[in-house]
């Protein structure tokens, strides 16, 4: 099975679905994997849409889509492995957590935000959930200024207002990572 | 630079520990509003499945007292106790002690009491340790006919969350000397609503004709009611207070259980446990309200006393994991919780005993200090909002 995520040709022989990223690149994906993307699933749930139709995913870049497909493919595989056996479930859970960690480890802040937007647009609940947790982990010990830069936010407090809040909860500012 | 919409920011924020959220109120006005939004607070509570124990250092003469938080990992392993900021009584000149009544949704109900020297005064507070604020529950004197004040013999409290009214409640059962007859004892039951900021008298009477003592060190909640062990001349029974009908009821116990000391909830069923030097036996009332359905479910062999058992489950897993709080030898100051690594297969999913209700018997006025009391409760950190001005 090709692992580079770029237009893999599944030789499984099962049904496939074509997904088109914002730059026009087409990804041919196994049906089971494509259905992980609820947006895609809804697209085909509409009456009269044939499975040959190319699904236009206008808000997702090809880089992001490639990573999403790679994640969903592995997630589907892992789900097939787990069953009633507690040991197998445990192992599958650990592998899935490893997969999630691997996905975010090398990602820049911009990259992770892009994946979050993609997972949200494509409506992949589990993926969105762990991506949000990953960002939470990244920012939880950071300063207020760091967070403003990360989320591109303006400080709309007056200096007095901000000073007052900071003094009220000064204890929450202890032990914050240096920027 | 990519910008995330507010609903995705909310989802990210809901994964953060409370301390971070408190700090991030300073980020912007939109974030301040988001973090204090009641719906968000609820979402945060459900996302953060961190289970903890909150406890007070026992046998310590330091003041203010020291409170600790112990996290419970997903594998039911206990982390190291982490010191937290204690609840502070209003007046710094008065030395007081505290005791934990119970905990729900990150709020902890605390009893403040000052001993004789300062007038045997007590006060109740609802505390959110995660945001370091607490709200004092207004003092309500016992409603006696003569309005001259009464001599309180015992005080039993319970704390719970009422989802129907989205309200936190405190129950107070007071026993006091009948001013008209030196030998008789009267009871009064009141319920406090955090939303209404007021107490309300419960009309139903406690169903005991003879003298009785509420003898369990905590009340437990199951089947829509609070339960306590009660000792009276006829032996031991279970007192139940239905939270919907606000009526009391009594359940009899098989004789074997008349010496048992504690109640807890497993699988939604009421259980009683007692410990000896060799083992802890746990009995369960398999069918609620049916005395004959009490049967032994576990024997946990132990090499030391467990002062208190808290049972937790992992979601979806059909296992019982019992956490026992070890009774510390006299020389130890801190009672280190230890996990009893006994795993027994039980069917069904076990409820997380996290919103426990505790009972603190107030001492006979004179000794000035409770002789037992709850200093540990299950806890889950949250941003639960304390309506009104905090401490």
PDB file of N, CA, C and O in Angstrom, chain A residues 86 110 113-114 116-117 120 133 136 139-142 144 147-149 151 153-154 156-157 165 169 171-173 176, chain B residues 1-5 8-9 11-12 15-17 19-20 22-29 31-32 130-132 317:
ATOM      1  N   UNK A  86     -10.308  -7.614  24.857  1.00  0.00           N
ATOM      2  CA  UNK A  86      -9.825  -6.420  25.561  1.00  0.00           C
ATOM      3  C   UNK A  86      -8.382  -6.100  25.227  1.00  0.00           C
ATOM      4  O   UNK A  86      -7.998  -4.959  25.082  1.00  0.00           O
ATOM      5  N   UNK A 110       1.066  26.765  12.250  1.00  0.00           N
ATOM      6  CA  UNK A 110       0.201  27.045  11.097  1.00  0.00           C
ATOM      7  C   UNK A 110      -0.335  25.750  10.513  1.00  0.00           C
ATOM      8  O   UNK A 110      -1.505  25.645  10.143  1.00  0.00           O
ATOM      9  N   UNK A 113      -3.108  24.362  12.612  1.00  0.00           N
ATOM     10  CA  UNK A 113      -4.345  25.138  12.435  1.00  0.00           C
ATOM     11  C   UNK A 113      -5.006  24.752  11.116  1.00  0.00           C
ATOM     12  O   UNK A 113      -6.234  24.636  11.034  1.00  0.00           O
ATOM     13  N   UNK A 114      -4.189  24.551  10.075  1.00  0.00           N
ATOM     14  CA  UNK A 114      -4.731  24.160   8.783  1.00  0.00           C
ATOM     15  C   UNK A 114      -5.445  22.812   8.884  1.00  0.00           C
ATOM     16  O   UNK A 114      -6.531  22.625   8.327  1.00  0.00           O
ATOM     17  N   UNK A 116      -6.793  21.538  11.542  1.00  0.00           N
ATOM     18  CA  UNK A 116      -8.019  21.720  12.320  1.00  0.00           C
ATOM     19  C   UNK A 116      -9.131  22.240  11.412  1.00  0.00           C
ATOM     20  O   UNK A 116     -10.266  21.741  11.437  1.00  0.00           O
ATOM     21  N   UNK A 117      -8.804  23.242  10.601  1.00  0.00           N
ATOM     22  CA  UNK A 117      -9.812  23.790   9.692  1.00  0.00           C
ATOM     23  C   UNK A 117     -10.285  22.726   8.714  1.00  0.00           C
ATOM     24  O   UNK A 117     -11.467  22.624   8.400  1.00  0.00           O
ATOM     25  N   UNK A 120     -12.455  20.145  10.458  1.00  0.00           N
ATOM     26  CA  UNK A 120     -13.744  20.758  10.756  1.00  0.00           C
ATOM     27  C   UNK A 120     -14.607  20.813   9.504  1.00  0.00           C
ATOM     28  O   UNK A 120     -15.763  20.418   9.504  1.00  0.00           O
ATOM     29  N   UNK A 133      -7.105  18.951  21.172  1.00  0.00           N
ATOM     30  CA  UNK A 133      -6.386  18.599  22.399  1.00  0.00           C
ATOM     31  C   UNK A 133      -4.906  18.882  22.230  1.00  0.00           C
ATOM     32  O   UNK A 133      -4.239  19.357  23.148  1.00  0.00           O
ATOM     33  N   UNK A 136      -4.363  22.489  22.541  1.00  0.00           N
ATOM     34  CA  UNK A 136      -4.531  22.798  23.965  1.00  0.00           C
ATOM     35  C   UNK A 136      -3.249  22.523  24.728  1.00  0.00           C
ATOM     36  O   UNK A 136      -2.786  23.334  25.530  1.00  0.00           O
ATOM     37  N   UNK A 139      -0.568  25.173  24.094  1.00  0.00           N
ATOM     38  CA  UNK A 139      -0.729  26.531  24.628  1.00  0.00           C
ATOM     39  C   UNK A 139      -0.994  26.617  26.120  1.00  0.00           C
ATOM     40  O   UNK A 139      -0.966  27.705  26.691  1.00  0.00           O
ATOM     41  N   UNK A 140      -1.268  25.476  26.778  1.00  0.00           N
ATOM     42  CA  UNK A 140      -1.786  25.580  28.150  1.00  0.00           C
ATOM     43  C   UNK A 140      -0.871  26.301  29.129  1.00  0.00           C
ATOM     44  O   UNK A 140      -1.341  26.949  30.056  1.00  0.00           O
ATOM     45  N   UNK A 141       0.446  26.187  28.930  1.00  0.00           N
ATOM     46  CA  UNK A 141       1.350  26.875  29.854  1.00  0.00           C
ATOM     47  C   UNK A 141       1.926  28.162  29.300  1.00  0.00           C
ATOM     48  O   UNK A 141       2.864  28.714  29.853  1.00  0.00           O
ATOM     49  N   UNK A 142       1.343  28.609  28.200  1.00  0.00           N
ATOM     50  CA  UNK A 142       1.909  29.780  27.538  1.00  0.00           C
ATOM     51  C   UNK A 142       1.327  31.074  28.089  1.00  0.00           C
ATOM     52  O   UNK A 142       0.287  31.086  28.762  1.00  0.00           O
ATOM     53  N   UNK A 144      -0.227  35.024  27.898  1.00  0.00           N
ATOM     54  CA  UNK A 144      -1.348  35.653  27.207  1.00  0.00           C
ATOM     55  C   UNK A 144      -0.894  36.210  25.849  1.00  0.00           C
ATOM     56  O   UNK A 144      -1.587  36.085  24.842  1.00  0.00           O
ATOM     57  N   UNK A 147      -0.462  33.480  23.235  1.00  0.00           N
ATOM     58  CA  UNK A 147      -1.749  33.003  22.751  1.00  0.00           C
ATOM     59  C   UNK A 147      -2.358  33.998  21.764  1.00  0.00           C
ATOM     60  O   UNK A 147      -2.936  33.608  20.748  1.00  0.00           O
ATOM     61  N   UNK A 148      -2.200  35.282  22.051  1.00  0.00           N
ATOM     62  CA  UNK A 148      -2.721  36.290  21.104  1.00  0.00           C
ATOM     63  C   UNK A 148      -2.051  36.145  19.757  1.00  0.00           C
ATOM     64  O   UNK A 148      -2.706  36.217  18.716  1.00  0.00           O
ATOM     65  N   UNK A 149      -0.737  35.904  19.747  1.00  0.00           N
ATOM     66  CA  UNK A 149      -0.019  35.762  18.467  1.00  0.00           C
ATOM     67  C   UNK A 149      -0.481  34.499  17.759  1.00  0.00           C
ATOM     68  O   UNK A 149      -0.721  34.504  16.559  1.00  0.00           O
ATOM     69  N   UNK A 151      -3.316  32.844  17.886  1.00  0.00           N
ATOM     70  CA  UNK A 151      -4.656  32.902  17.321  1.00  0.00           C
ATOM     71  C   UNK A 151      -4.921  34.187  16.558  1.00  0.00           C
ATOM     72  O   UNK A 151      -6.028  34.405  16.089  1.00  0.00           O
ATOM     73  N   UNK A 153      -4.976  37.511  17.551  1.00  0.00           N
ATOM     74  CA  UNK A 153      -6.029  38.251  18.246  1.00  0.00           C
ATOM     75  C   UNK A 153      -5.533  39.608  18.723  1.00  0.00           C
ATOM     76  O   UNK A 153      -4.398  39.741  19.164  1.00  0.00           O
ATOM     77  N   UNK A 154      -6.440  40.573  18.643  1.00  0.00           N
ATOM     78  CA  UNK A 154      -6.135  41.910  19.161  1.00  0.00           C
ATOM     79  C   UNK A 154      -6.471  41.960  20.643  1.00  0.00           C
ATOM     80  O   UNK A 154      -7.478  41.409  21.074  1.00  0.00           O
ATOM     81  N   UNK A 156      -8.221  43.870  23.087  1.00  0.00           N
ATOM     82  CA  UNK A 156      -9.169  44.982  23.105  1.00  0.00           C
ATOM     83  C   UNK A 156      -9.510  45.459  24.514  1.00  0.00           C
ATOM     84  O   UNK A 156     -10.497  46.163  24.729  1.00  0.00           O
ATOM     85  N   UNK A 157      -8.696  45.095  25.487  1.00  0.00           N
ATOM     86  CA  UNK A 157      -8.873  45.614  26.841  1.00  0.00           C
ATOM     87  C   UNK A 157      -8.142  46.942  26.962  1.00  0.00           C
ATOM     88  O   UNK A 157      -7.097  47.137  26.354  1.00  0.00           O
ATOM     89  N   UNK A 165      -7.681  42.684  35.943  1.00  0.00           N
ATOM     90  CA  UNK A 165      -7.881  41.237  35.860  1.00  0.00           C
ATOM     91  C   UNK A 165      -6.622  40.493  36.250  1.00  0.00           C
ATOM     92  O   UNK A 165      -6.675  39.510  36.999  1.00  0.00           O
ATOM     93  N   UNK A 169      -6.239  37.686  39.548  1.00  0.00           N
ATOM     94  CA  UNK A 169      -5.882  36.274  39.432  1.00  0.00           C
ATOM     95  C   UNK A 169      -4.389  36.115  39.209  1.00  0.00           C
ATOM     96  O   UNK A 169      -3.962  35.324  38.358  1.00  0.00           O
ATOM     97  N   UNK A 171      -2.241  34.573  40.721  1.00  0.00           N
ATOM     98  CA  UNK A 171      -1.756  33.211  40.928  1.00  0.00           C
ATOM     99  C   UNK A 171      -1.762  32.399  39.633  1.00  0.00           C
ATOM    100  O   UNK A 171      -0.968  31.481  39.459  1.00  0.00           O
ATOM    101  N   UNK A 172      -2.664  32.760  38.708  1.00  0.00           N
ATOM    102  CA  UNK A 172      -2.753  31.994  37.459  1.00  0.00           C
ATOM    103  C   UNK A 172      -1.615  32.328  36.504  1.00  0.00           C
ATOM    104  O   UNK A 172      -1.453  31.679  35.472  1.00  0.00           O
ATOM    105  N   UNK A 173      -0.838  33.367  36.846  1.00  0.00           N
ATOM    106  CA  UNK A 173       0.261  33.776  35.980  1.00  0.00           C
ATOM    107  C   UNK A 173       1.598  33.211  36.439  1.00  0.00           C
ATOM    108  O   UNK A 173       2.622  33.454  35.807  1.00  0.00           O
ATOM    109  N   UNK A 176       4.364  30.345  34.177  1.00  0.00           N
ATOM    110  CA  UNK A 176       4.059  30.359  32.743  1.00  0.00           C
ATOM    111  C   UNK A 176       5.349  30.255  31.947  1.00  0.00           C
ATOM    112  O   UNK A 176       6.362  30.841  32.333  1.00  0.00           O
TER     113      UNK A 176
ATOM    114  N   UNK B   1      -1.408  34.086   7.917  1.00  0.00           N
ATOM    115  CA  UNK B   1      -1.678  33.440   9.207  1.00  0.00           C
ATOM    116  C   UNK B   1      -3.137  33.005   9.254  1.00  0.00           C
ATOM    117  O   UNK B   1      -4.034  33.788   9.005  1.00  0.00           O
ATOM    118  N   UNK B   2      -3.324  31.743   9.582  1.00  0.00           N
ATOM    119  CA  UNK B   2      -4.684  31.229   9.619  1.00  0.00           C
ATOM    120  C   UNK B   2      -5.411  31.667  10.886  1.00  0.00           C
ATOM    121  O   UNK B   2      -4.822  31.747  11.965  1.00  0.00           O
ATOM    122  N   UNK B   3      -6.683  31.942  10.711  1.00  0.00           N
ATOM    123  CA  UNK B   3      -7.496  32.356  11.852  1.00  0.00           C
ATOM    124  C   UNK B   3      -8.587  31.316  12.085  1.00  0.00           C
ATOM    125  O   UNK B   3      -9.291  30.931  11.141  1.00  0.00           O
ATOM    126  N   UNK B   4      -8.716  30.865  13.323  1.00  0.00           N
ATOM    127  CA  UNK B   4      -9.732  29.872  13.629  1.00  0.00           C
ATOM    128  C   UNK B   4     -11.016  30.551  14.092  1.00  0.00           C
ATOM    129  O   UNK B   4     -10.975  31.517  14.847  1.00  0.00           O
ATOM    130  N   UNK B   5     -12.173  30.040  13.656  1.00  0.00           N
ATOM    131  CA  UNK B   5     -13.446  30.612  14.101  1.00  0.00           C
ATOM    132  C   UNK B   5     -13.680  30.334  15.587  1.00  0.00           C
ATOM    133  O   UNK B   5     -13.100  29.401  16.147  1.00  0.00           O
ATOM    134  N   UNK B   8     -14.296  26.793  17.063  1.00  0.00           N
ATOM    135  CA  UNK B   8     -13.140  25.904  17.159  1.00  0.00           C
ATOM    136  C   UNK B   8     -12.237  26.333  18.313  1.00  0.00           C
ATOM    137  O   UNK B   8     -11.641  25.503  19.000  1.00  0.00           O
ATOM    138  N   UNK B   9     -12.165  27.649  18.533  1.00  0.00           N
ATOM    139  CA  UNK B   9     -11.408  28.136  19.687  1.00  0.00           C
ATOM    140  C   UNK B   9     -12.044  27.595  20.962  1.00  0.00           C
ATOM    141  O   UNK B   9     -11.361  27.144  21.882  1.00  0.00           O
ATOM    142  N   UNK B  11     -13.663  24.856  21.327  1.00  0.00           N
ATOM    143  CA  UNK B  11     -13.341  23.445  21.467  1.00  0.00           C
ATOM    144  C   UNK B  11     -11.912  23.266  21.993  1.00  0.00           C
ATOM    145  O   UNK B  11     -11.656  22.401  22.833  1.00  0.00           O
ATOM    146  N   UNK B  12     -10.996  24.089  21.530  1.00  0.00           N
ATOM    147  CA  UNK B  12      -9.624  24.019  22.034  1.00  0.00           C
ATOM    148  C   UNK B  12      -9.591  24.409  23.515  1.00  0.00           C
ATOM    149  O   UNK B  12      -8.974  23.740  24.338  1.00  0.00           O
ATOM    150  N   UNK B  15     -10.335  21.962  26.301  1.00  0.00           N
ATOM    151  CA  UNK B  15      -9.379  20.929  26.686  1.00  0.00           C
ATOM    152  C   UNK B  15      -8.366  21.445  27.702  1.00  0.00           C
ATOM    153  O   UNK B  15      -7.531  20.679  28.185  1.00  0.00           O
ATOM    154  N   UNK B  16      -8.414  22.734  28.015  1.00  0.00           N
ATOM    155  CA  UNK B  16      -7.396  23.328  28.875  1.00  0.00           C
ATOM    156  C   UNK B  16      -7.697  23.141  30.356  1.00  0.00           C
ATOM    157  O   UNK B  16      -8.862  23.095  30.751  1.00  0.00           O
ATOM    158  N   UNK B  17      -6.639  23.081  31.178  1.00  0.00           N
ATOM    159  CA  UNK B  17      -6.860  23.051  32.618  1.00  0.00           C
ATOM    160  C   UNK B  17      -7.416  24.404  33.084  1.00  0.00           C
ATOM    161  O   UNK B  17      -7.196  25.423  32.427  1.00  0.00           O
ATOM    162  N   UNK B  19      -6.682  26.477  35.385  1.00  0.00           N
ATOM    163  CA  UNK B  19      -5.743  27.567  35.660  1.00  0.00           C
ATOM    164  C   UNK B  19      -5.410  28.349  34.380  1.00  0.00           C
ATOM    165  O   UNK B  19      -5.325  29.570  34.387  1.00  0.00           O
ATOM    166  N   UNK B  20      -5.242  27.604  33.271  1.00  0.00           N
ATOM    167  CA  UNK B  20      -4.954  28.273  31.996  1.00  0.00           C
ATOM    168  C   UNK B  20      -6.131  29.142  31.582  1.00  0.00           C
ATOM    169  O   UNK B  20      -5.959  30.258  31.111  1.00  0.00           O
ATOM    170  N   UNK B  22      -8.299  30.588  33.479  1.00  0.00           N
ATOM    171  CA  UNK B  22      -8.366  31.776  34.330  1.00  0.00           C
ATOM    172  C   UNK B  22      -7.421  32.847  33.784  1.00  0.00           C
ATOM    173  O   UNK B  22      -7.773  34.019  33.685  1.00  0.00           O
ATOM    174  N   UNK B  23      -6.221  32.415  33.399  1.00  0.00           N
ATOM    175  CA  UNK B  23      -5.240  33.355  32.858  1.00  0.00           C
ATOM    176  C   UNK B  23      -5.685  33.908  31.506  1.00  0.00           C
ATOM    177  O   UNK B  23      -5.564  35.098  31.233  1.00  0.00           O
ATOM    178  N   UNK B  24      -6.243  33.055  30.657  1.00  0.00           N
ATOM    179  CA  UNK B  24      -6.598  33.460  29.298  1.00  0.00           C
ATOM    180  C   UNK B  24      -7.828  34.347  29.231  1.00  0.00           C
ATOM    181  O   UNK B  24      -8.210  34.796  28.148  1.00  0.00           O
ATOM    182  N   UNK B  25      -8.437  34.607  30.383  1.00  0.00           N
ATOM    183  CA  UNK B  25      -9.511  35.605  30.394  1.00  0.00           C
ATOM    184  C   UNK B  25      -8.960  36.960  29.965  1.00  0.00           C
ATOM    185  O   UNK B  25      -9.710  37.826  29.525  1.00  0.00           O
ATOM    186  N   UNK B  26      -7.636  37.124  30.093  1.00  0.00           N
ATOM    187  CA  UNK B  26      -6.997  38.392  29.743  1.00  0.00           C
ATOM    188  C   UNK B  26      -6.685  38.523  28.265  1.00  0.00           C
ATOM    189  O   UNK B  26      -6.210  39.572  27.830  1.00  0.00           O
ATOM    190  N   UNK B  27      -6.890  37.487  27.491  1.00  0.00           N
ATOM    191  CA  UNK B  27      -6.489  37.526  26.091  1.00  0.00           C
ATOM    192  C   UNK B  27      -7.272  38.580  25.318  1.00  0.00           C
ATOM    193  O   UNK B  27      -6.700  39.416  24.624  1.00  0.00           O
ATOM    194  N   UNK B  28      -8.583  38.519  25.432  1.00  0.00           N
ATOM    195  CA  UNK B  28      -9.414  39.507  24.736  1.00  0.00           C
ATOM    196  C   UNK B  28     -10.800  39.464  25.344  1.00  0.00           C
ATOM    197  O   UNK B  28     -11.131  38.546  26.098  1.00  0.00           O
ATOM    198  N   UNK B  29     -11.620  40.446  24.975  1.00  0.00           N
ATOM    199  CA  UNK B  29     -12.980  40.478  25.536  1.00  0.00           C
ATOM    200  C   UNK B  29     -13.793  39.271  25.075  1.00  0.00           C
ATOM    201  O   UNK B  29     -14.594  38.722  25.836  1.00  0.00           O
ATOM    202  N   UNK B  31     -12.675  36.296  24.492  1.00  0.00           N
ATOM    203  CA  UNK B  31     -12.248  35.150  25.276  1.00  0.00           C
ATOM    204  C   UNK B  31     -12.773  35.223  26.697  1.00  0.00           C
ATOM    205  O   UNK B  31     -13.147  34.217  27.290  1.00  0.00           O
ATOM    206  N   UNK B  32     -12.816  36.429  27.253  1.00  0.00           N
ATOM    207  CA  UNK B  32     -13.349  36.605  28.612  1.00  0.00           C
ATOM    208  C   UNK B  32     -14.798  36.124  28.637  1.00  0.00           C
ATOM    209  O   UNK B  32     -15.231  35.397  29.523  1.00  0.00           O
ATOM    210  N   UNK B 130     -10.496  25.293  41.918  1.00  0.00           N
ATOM    211  CA  UNK B 130      -9.800  25.588  40.669  1.00  0.00           C
ATOM    212  C   UNK B 130      -9.750  27.068  40.365  1.00  0.00           C
ATOM    213  O   UNK B 130      -8.823  27.520  39.699  1.00  0.00           O
ATOM    214  N   UNK B 131     -10.740  27.835  40.801  1.00  0.00           N
ATOM    215  CA  UNK B 131     -10.689  29.273  40.564  1.00  0.00           C
ATOM    216  C   UNK B 131     -10.432  30.034  41.856  1.00  0.00           C
ATOM    217  O   UNK B 131     -10.437  31.265  41.871  1.00  0.00           O
ATOM    218  N   UNK B 132     -10.237  29.299  42.945  1.00  0.00           N
ATOM    219  CA  UNK B 132      -9.881  29.869  44.251  1.00  0.00           C
ATOM    220  C   UNK B 132     -10.910  30.860  44.768  1.00  0.00           C
ATOM    221  O   UNK B 132     -10.581  31.909  45.312  1.00  0.00           O
ATOM    222  N   UNK B 317     -15.461  -0.073  30.909  1.00  0.00           N
ATOM    223  CA  UNK B 317     -14.808  -1.322  31.301  1.00  0.00           C
ATOM    224  C   UNK B 317     -15.591  -1.977  32.428  1.00  0.00           C
ATOM    225  O   UNK B 317     -16.024  -1.337  33.361  1.00  0.00           O
TER     226      UNK B 317
END
